[in-house]
Short mmCIF file of N, CA and C in Angstrom, two decimals:
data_model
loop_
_atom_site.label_atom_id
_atom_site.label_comp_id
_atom_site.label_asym_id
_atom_site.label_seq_id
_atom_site.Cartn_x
_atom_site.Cartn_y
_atom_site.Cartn_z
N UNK W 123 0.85 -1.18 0.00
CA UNK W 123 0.00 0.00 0.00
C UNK W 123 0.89 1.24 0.00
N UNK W 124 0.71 2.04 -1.05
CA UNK W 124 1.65 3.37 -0.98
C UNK W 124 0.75 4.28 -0.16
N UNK W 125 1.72 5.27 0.30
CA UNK W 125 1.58 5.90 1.24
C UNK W 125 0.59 7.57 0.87
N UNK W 126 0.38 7.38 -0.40
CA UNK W 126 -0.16 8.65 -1.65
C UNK W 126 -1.89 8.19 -1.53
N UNK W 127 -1.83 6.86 -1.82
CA UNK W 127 -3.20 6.04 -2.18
C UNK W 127 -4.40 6.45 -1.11
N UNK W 128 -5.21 6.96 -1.62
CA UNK W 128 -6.53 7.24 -0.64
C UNK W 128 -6.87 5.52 -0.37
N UNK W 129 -7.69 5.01 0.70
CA UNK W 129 -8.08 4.13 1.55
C UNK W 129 -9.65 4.46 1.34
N UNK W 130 -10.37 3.35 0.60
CA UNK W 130 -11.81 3.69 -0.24
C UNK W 130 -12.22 2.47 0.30
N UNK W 131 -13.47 2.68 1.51
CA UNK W 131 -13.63 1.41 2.62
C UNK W 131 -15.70 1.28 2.07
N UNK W 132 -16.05 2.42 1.81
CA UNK W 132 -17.44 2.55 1.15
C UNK W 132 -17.61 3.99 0.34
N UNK W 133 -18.96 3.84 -0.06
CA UNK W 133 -19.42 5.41 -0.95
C UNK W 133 -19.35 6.61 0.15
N UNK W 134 -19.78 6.39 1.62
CA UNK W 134 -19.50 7.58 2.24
C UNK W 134 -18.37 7.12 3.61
N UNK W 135 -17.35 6.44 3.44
CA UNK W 135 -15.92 6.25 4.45
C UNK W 135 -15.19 6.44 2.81
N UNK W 136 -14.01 7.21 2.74
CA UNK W 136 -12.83 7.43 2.00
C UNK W 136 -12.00 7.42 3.24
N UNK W 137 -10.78 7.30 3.37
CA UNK W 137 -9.66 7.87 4.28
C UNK W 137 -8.76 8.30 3.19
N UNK W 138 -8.06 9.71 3.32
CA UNK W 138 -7.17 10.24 3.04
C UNK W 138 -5.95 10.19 3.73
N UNK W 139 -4.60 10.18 2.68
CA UNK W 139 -3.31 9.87 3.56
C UNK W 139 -2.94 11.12 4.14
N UNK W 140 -3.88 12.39 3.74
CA UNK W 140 -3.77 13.27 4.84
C UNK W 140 -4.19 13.22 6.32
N UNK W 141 -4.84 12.82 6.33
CA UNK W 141 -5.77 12.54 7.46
C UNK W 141 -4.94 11.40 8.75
N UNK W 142 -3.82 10.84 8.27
CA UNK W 142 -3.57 9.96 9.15
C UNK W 142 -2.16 10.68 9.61
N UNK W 143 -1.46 10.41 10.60
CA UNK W 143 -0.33 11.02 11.30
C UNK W 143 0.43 9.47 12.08
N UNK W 144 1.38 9.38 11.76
CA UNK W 144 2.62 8.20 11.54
C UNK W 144 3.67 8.41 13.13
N UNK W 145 3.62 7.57 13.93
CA UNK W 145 5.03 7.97 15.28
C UNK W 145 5.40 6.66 15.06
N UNK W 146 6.69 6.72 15.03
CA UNK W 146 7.62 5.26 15.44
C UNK W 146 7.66 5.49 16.40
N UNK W 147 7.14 4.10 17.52
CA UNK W 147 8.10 4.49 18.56
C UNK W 147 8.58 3.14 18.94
N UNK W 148 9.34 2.85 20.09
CA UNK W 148 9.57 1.30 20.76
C UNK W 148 9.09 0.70 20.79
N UNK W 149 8.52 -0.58 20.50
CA UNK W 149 7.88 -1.67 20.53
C UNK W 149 8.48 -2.20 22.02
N UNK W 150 7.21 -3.23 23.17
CA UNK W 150 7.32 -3.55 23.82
C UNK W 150 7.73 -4.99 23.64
N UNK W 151 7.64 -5.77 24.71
CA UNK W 151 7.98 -6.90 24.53
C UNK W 151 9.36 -7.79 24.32
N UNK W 152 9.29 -9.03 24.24
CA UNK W 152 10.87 -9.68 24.00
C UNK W 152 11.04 -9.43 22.54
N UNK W 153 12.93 -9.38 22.14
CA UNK W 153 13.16 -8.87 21.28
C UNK W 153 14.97 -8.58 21.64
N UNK W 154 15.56 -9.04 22.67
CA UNK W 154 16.83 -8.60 22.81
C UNK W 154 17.28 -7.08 22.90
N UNK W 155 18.27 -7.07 22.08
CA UNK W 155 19.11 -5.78 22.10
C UNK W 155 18.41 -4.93 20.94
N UNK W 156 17.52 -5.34 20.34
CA UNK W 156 17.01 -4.99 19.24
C UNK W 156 15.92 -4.03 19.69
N UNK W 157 14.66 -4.32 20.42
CA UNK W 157 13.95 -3.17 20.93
C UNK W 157 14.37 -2.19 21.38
N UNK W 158 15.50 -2.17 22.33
CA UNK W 158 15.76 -0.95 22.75
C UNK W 158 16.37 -0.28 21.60
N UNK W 159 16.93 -0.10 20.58
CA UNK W 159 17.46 0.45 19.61
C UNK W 159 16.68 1.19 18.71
N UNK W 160 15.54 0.22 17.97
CA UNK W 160 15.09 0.24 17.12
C UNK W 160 13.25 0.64 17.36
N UNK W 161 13.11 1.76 16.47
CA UNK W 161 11.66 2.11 16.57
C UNK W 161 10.41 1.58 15.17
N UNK W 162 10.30 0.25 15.90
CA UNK W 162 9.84 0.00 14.76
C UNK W 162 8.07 -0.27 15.03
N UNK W 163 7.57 -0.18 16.45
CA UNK W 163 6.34 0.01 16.26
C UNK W 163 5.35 1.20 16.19
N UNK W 164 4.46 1.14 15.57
CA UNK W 164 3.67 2.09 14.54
C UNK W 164 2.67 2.41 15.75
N UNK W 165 2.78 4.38 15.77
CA UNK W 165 1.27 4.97 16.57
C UNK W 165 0.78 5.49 15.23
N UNK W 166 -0.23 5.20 15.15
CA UNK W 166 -0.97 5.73 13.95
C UNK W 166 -2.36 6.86 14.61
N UNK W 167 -2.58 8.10 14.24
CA UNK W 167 -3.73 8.89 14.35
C UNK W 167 -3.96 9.26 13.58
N UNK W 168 -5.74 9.17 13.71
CA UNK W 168 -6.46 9.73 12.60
C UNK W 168 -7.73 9.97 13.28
N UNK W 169 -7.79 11.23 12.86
CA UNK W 169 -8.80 12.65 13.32
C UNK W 169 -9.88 12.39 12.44
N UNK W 170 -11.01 11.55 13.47
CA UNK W 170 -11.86 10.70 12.71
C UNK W 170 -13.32 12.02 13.19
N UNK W 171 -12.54 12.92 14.08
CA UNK W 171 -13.83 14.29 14.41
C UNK W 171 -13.72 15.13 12.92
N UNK W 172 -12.93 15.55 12.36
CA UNK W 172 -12.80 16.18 11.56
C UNK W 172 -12.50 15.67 9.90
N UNK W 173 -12.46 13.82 9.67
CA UNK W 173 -12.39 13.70 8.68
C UNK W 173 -12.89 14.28 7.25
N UNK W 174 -12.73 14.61 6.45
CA UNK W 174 -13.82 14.96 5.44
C UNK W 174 -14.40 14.09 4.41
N UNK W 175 -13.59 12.59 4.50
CA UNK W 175 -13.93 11.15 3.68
C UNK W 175 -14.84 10.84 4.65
N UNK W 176 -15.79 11.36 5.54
CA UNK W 176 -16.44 10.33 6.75
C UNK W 176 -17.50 11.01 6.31
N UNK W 177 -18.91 10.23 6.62
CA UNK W 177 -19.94 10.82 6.41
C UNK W 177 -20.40 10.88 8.06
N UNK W 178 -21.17 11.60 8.30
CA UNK W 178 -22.00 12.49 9.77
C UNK W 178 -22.14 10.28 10.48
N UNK W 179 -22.48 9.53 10.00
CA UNK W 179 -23.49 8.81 10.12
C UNK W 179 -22.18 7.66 10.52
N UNK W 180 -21.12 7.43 9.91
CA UNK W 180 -20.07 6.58 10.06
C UNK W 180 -18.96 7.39 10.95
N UNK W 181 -19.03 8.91 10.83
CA UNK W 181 -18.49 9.85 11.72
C UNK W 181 -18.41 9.17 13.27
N UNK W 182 -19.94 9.21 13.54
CA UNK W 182 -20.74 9.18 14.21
C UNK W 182 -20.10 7.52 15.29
N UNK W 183 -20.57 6.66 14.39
CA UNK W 183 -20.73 5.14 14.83
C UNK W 183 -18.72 4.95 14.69
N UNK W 184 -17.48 5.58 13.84
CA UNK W 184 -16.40 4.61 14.07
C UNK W 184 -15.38 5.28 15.50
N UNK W 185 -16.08 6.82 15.98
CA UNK W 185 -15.85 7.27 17.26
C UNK W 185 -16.35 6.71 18.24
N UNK W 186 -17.77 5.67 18.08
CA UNK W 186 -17.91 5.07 18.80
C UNK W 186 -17.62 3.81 19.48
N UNK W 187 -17.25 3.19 17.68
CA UNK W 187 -16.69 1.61 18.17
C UNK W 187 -15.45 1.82 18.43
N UNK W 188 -14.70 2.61 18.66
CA UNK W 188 -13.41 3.07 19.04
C UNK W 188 -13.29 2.69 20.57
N UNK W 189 -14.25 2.99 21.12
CA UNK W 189 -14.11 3.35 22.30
C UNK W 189 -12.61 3.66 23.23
N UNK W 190 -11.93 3.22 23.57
CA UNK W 190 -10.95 3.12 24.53
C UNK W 190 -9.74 4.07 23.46
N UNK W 191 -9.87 3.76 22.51
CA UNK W 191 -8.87 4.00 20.94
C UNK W 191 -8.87 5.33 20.68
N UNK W 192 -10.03 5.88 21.39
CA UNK W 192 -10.53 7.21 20.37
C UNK W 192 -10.60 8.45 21.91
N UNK W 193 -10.11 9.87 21.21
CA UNK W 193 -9.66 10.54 22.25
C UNK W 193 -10.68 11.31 22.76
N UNK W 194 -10.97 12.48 23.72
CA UNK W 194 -12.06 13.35 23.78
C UNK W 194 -11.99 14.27 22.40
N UNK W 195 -11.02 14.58 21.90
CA UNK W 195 -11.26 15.30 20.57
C UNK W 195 -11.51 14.46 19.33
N UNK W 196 -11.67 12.98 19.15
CA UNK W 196 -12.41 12.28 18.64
C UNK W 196 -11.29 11.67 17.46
N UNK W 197 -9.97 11.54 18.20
CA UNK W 197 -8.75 11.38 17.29
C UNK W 197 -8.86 9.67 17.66
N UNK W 198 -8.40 8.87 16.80
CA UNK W 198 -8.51 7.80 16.81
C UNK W 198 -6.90 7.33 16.56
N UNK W 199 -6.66 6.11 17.96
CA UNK W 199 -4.87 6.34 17.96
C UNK W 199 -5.02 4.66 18.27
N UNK W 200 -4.03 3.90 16.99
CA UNK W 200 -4.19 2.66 17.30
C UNK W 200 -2.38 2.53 17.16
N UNK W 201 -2.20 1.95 17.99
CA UNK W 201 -0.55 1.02 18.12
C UNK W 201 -0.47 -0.34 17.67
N UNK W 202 0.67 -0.50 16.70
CA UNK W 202 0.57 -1.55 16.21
C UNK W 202 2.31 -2.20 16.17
N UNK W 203 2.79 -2.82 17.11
CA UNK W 203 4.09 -3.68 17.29
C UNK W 203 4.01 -5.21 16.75
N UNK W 204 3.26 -5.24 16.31
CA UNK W 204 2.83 -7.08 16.48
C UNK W 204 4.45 -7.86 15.74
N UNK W 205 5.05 -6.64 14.55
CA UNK W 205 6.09 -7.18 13.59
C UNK W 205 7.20 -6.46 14.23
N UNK W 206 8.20 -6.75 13.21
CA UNK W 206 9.44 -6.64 13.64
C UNK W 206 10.40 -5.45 12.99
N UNK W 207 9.76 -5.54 11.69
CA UNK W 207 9.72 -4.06 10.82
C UNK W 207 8.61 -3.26 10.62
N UNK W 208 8.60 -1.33 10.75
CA UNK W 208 7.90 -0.40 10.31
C UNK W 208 6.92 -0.76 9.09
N UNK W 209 7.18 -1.47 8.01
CA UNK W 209 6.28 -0.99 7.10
C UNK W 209 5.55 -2.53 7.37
N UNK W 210 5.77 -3.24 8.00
CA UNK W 210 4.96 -4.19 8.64
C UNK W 210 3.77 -3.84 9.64
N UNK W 211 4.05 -3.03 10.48
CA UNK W 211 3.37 -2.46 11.38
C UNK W 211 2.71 -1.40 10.71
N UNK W 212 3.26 -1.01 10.21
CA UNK W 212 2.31 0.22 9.32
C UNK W 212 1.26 -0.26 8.55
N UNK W 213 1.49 -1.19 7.77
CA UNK W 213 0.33 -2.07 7.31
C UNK W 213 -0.45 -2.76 7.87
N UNK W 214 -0.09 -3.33 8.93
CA UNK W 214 -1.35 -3.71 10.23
C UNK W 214 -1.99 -2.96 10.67
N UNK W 215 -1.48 -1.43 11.00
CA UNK W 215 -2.09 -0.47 12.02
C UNK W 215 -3.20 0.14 10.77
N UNK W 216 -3.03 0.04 9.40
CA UNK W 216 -3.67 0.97 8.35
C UNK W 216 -4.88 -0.17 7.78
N UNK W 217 -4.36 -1.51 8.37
CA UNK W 217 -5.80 -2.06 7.75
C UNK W 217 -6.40 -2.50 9.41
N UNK W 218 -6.17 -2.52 10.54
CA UNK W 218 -6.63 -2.31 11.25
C UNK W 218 -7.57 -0.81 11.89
N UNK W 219 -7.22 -0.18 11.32
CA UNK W 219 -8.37 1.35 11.37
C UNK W 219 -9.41 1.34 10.13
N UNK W 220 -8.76 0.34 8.80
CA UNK W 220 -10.09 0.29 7.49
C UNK W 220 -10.55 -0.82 8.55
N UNK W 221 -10.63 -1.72 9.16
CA UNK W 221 -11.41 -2.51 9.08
C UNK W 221 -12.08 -1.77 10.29
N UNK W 222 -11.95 -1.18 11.20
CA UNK W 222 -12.86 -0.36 12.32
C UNK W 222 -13.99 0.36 11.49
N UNK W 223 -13.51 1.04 10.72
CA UNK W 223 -14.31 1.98 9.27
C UNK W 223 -15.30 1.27 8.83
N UNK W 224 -14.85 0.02 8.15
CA UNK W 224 -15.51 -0.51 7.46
C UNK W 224 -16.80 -1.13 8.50
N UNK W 225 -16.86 -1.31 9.56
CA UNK W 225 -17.69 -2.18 10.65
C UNK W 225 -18.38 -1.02 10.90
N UNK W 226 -17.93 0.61 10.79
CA UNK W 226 -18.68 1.64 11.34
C UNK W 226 -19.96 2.25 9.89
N UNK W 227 -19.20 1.40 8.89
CA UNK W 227 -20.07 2.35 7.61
C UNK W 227 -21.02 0.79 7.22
N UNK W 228 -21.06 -0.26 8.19
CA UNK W 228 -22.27 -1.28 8.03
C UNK W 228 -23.25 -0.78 7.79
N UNK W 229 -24.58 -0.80 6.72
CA UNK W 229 -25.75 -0.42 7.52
C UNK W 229 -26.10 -0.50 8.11
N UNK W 230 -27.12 -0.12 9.28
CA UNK W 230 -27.64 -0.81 10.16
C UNK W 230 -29.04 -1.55 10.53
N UNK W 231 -28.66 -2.31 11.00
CA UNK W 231 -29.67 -4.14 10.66
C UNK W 231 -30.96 -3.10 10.78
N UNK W 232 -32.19 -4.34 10.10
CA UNK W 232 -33.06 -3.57 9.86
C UNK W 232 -34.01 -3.87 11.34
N UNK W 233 -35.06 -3.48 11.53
CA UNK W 233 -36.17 -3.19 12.89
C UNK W 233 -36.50 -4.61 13.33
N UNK W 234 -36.57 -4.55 14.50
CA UNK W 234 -37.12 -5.96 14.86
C UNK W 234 -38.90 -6.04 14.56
N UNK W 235 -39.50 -7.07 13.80
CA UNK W 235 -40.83 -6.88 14.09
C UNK W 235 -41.46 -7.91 14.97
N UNK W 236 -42.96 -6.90 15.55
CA UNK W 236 -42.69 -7.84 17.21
C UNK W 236 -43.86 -8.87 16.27
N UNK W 237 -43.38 -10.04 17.33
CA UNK W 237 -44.55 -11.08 16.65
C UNK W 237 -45.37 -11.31 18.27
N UNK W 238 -46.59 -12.06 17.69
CA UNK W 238 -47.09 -12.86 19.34
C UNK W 238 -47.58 -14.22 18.71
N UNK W 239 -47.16 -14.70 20.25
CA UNK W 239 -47.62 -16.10 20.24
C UNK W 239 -49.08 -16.35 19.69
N UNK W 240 -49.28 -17.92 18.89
CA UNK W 240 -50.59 -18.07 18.46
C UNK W 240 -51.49 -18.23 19.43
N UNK W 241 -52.71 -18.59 18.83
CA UNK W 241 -53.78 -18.60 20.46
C UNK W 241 -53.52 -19.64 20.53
N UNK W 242 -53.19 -20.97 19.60
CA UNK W 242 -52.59 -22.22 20.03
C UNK W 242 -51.76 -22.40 21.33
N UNK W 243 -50.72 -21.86 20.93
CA UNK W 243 -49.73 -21.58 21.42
C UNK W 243 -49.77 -21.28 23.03
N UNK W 244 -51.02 -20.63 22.75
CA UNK W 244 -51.42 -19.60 24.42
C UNK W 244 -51.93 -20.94 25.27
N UNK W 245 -53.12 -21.36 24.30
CA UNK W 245 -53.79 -22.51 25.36
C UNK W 245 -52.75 -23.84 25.41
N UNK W 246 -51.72 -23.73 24.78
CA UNK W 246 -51.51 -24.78 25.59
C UNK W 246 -49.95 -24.59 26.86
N UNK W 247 -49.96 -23.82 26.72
CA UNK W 247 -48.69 -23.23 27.42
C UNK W 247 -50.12 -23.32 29.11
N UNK W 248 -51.01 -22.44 28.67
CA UNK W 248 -52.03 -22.52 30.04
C UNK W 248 -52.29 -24.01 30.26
N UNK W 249 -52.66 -24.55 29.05
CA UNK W 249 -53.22 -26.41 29.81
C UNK W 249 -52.19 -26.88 30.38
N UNK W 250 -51.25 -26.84 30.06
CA UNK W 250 -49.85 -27.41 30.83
C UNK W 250 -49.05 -26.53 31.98
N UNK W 251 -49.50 -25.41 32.18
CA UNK W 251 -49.55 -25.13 33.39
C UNK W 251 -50.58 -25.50 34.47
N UNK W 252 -51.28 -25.21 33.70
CA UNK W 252 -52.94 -25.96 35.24
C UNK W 252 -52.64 -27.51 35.48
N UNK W 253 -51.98 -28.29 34.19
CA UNK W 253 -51.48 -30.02 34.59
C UNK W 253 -50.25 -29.85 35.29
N UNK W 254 -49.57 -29.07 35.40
CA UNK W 254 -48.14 -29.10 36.11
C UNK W 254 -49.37 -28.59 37.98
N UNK W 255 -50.23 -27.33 38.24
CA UNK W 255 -50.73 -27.02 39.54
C UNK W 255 -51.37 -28.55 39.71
N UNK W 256 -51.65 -29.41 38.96
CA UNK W 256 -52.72 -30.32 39.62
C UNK W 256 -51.61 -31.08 39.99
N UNK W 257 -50.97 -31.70 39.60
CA UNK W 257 -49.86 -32.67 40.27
C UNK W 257 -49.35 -31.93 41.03
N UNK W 258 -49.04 -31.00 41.63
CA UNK W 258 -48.09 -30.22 42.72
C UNK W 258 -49.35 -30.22 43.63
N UNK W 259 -50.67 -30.04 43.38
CA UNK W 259 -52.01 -30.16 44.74
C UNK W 259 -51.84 -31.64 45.19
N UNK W 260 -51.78 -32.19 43.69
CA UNK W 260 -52.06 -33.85 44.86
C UNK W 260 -51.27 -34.67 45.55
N UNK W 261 -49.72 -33.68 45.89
CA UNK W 261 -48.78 -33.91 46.22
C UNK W 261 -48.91 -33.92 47.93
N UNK W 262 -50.00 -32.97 48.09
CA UNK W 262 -50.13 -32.81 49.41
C UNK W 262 -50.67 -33.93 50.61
N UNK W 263 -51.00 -33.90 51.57
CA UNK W 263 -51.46 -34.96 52.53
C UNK W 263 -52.67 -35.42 52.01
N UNK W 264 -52.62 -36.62 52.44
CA UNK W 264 -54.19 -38.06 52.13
C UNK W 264 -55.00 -37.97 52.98
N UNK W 265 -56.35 -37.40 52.94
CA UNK W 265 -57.11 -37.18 53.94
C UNK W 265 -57.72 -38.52 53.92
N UNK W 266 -57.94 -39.02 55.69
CA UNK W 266 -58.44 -39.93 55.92
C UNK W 266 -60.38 -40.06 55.57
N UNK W 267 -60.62 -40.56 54.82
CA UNK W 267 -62.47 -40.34 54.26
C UNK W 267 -62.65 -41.69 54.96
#
């Protein structure tokens, strides 16, 4: 993925490679003499309050599925070390924010419609409750007649 290429996730999510902002920094974890040296995991932000590829509606819903990710100014900051080289991590962290996008520009499912039980349905749910009270009555003491 070049670094020029707009990121086209639906008709109203575009991401622009303006829009995103790049930090190397240390990657955690085992790794030897090599982590401490080398900055090869990816902070990626992208100012998902102010995008202009976002529509109001995916705006809306990928600040939300963000949650923990996404800032009070509505900047969206994902870290990505998982590899061992930058343009490894850079490519995880860049299809890890399309695929947040893409889950935020879902439509959304359509209405539940309510149903009700048949009257079938009704009487016998009741007959088999009044046969479940009659065996629990005659459970009780045997009167001497």
């Amino acid at each position: 993925m070049n670094a020029d290429d707009k990121i086209i996730i639906a008709d109203d999510a575009v991401i622009h490679p303006d829009d995103l902002h790049e930090d190397f920094i240390r990657s955690s974890g085992p790794g030897g003499q090599n982590v401490n040296k080398v900055a090869t995991a990816v902070q990626l932000r992208f100012d998902a309050a102010n995008a202009p590829g976002l529509s109001e509606r995916v705006r809306a819903r990928t600040i939300k599925l963000a949650g923990q990710r996404a800032t009070k100014d509505g900047v969206i900051v994902i870290e990505a070390g998982r590899f061992r080289t930058q343009e490894q991590n850079r490519a995880d962290a860049r299809a890890r924010l399309a695929e947040l996008i893409a889950r935020a520009a879902e439509p959304p499912p359509p209405p539940r419609k309510k149903t009700r039980p048949s009257k079938g349905a009704v009487e016998r749910r009741l007959k088999s409750k009044a046969g479940r009270g009659t065996i629990k009555k005659l459970r009780g003491r045997v009167d001497d007649d």
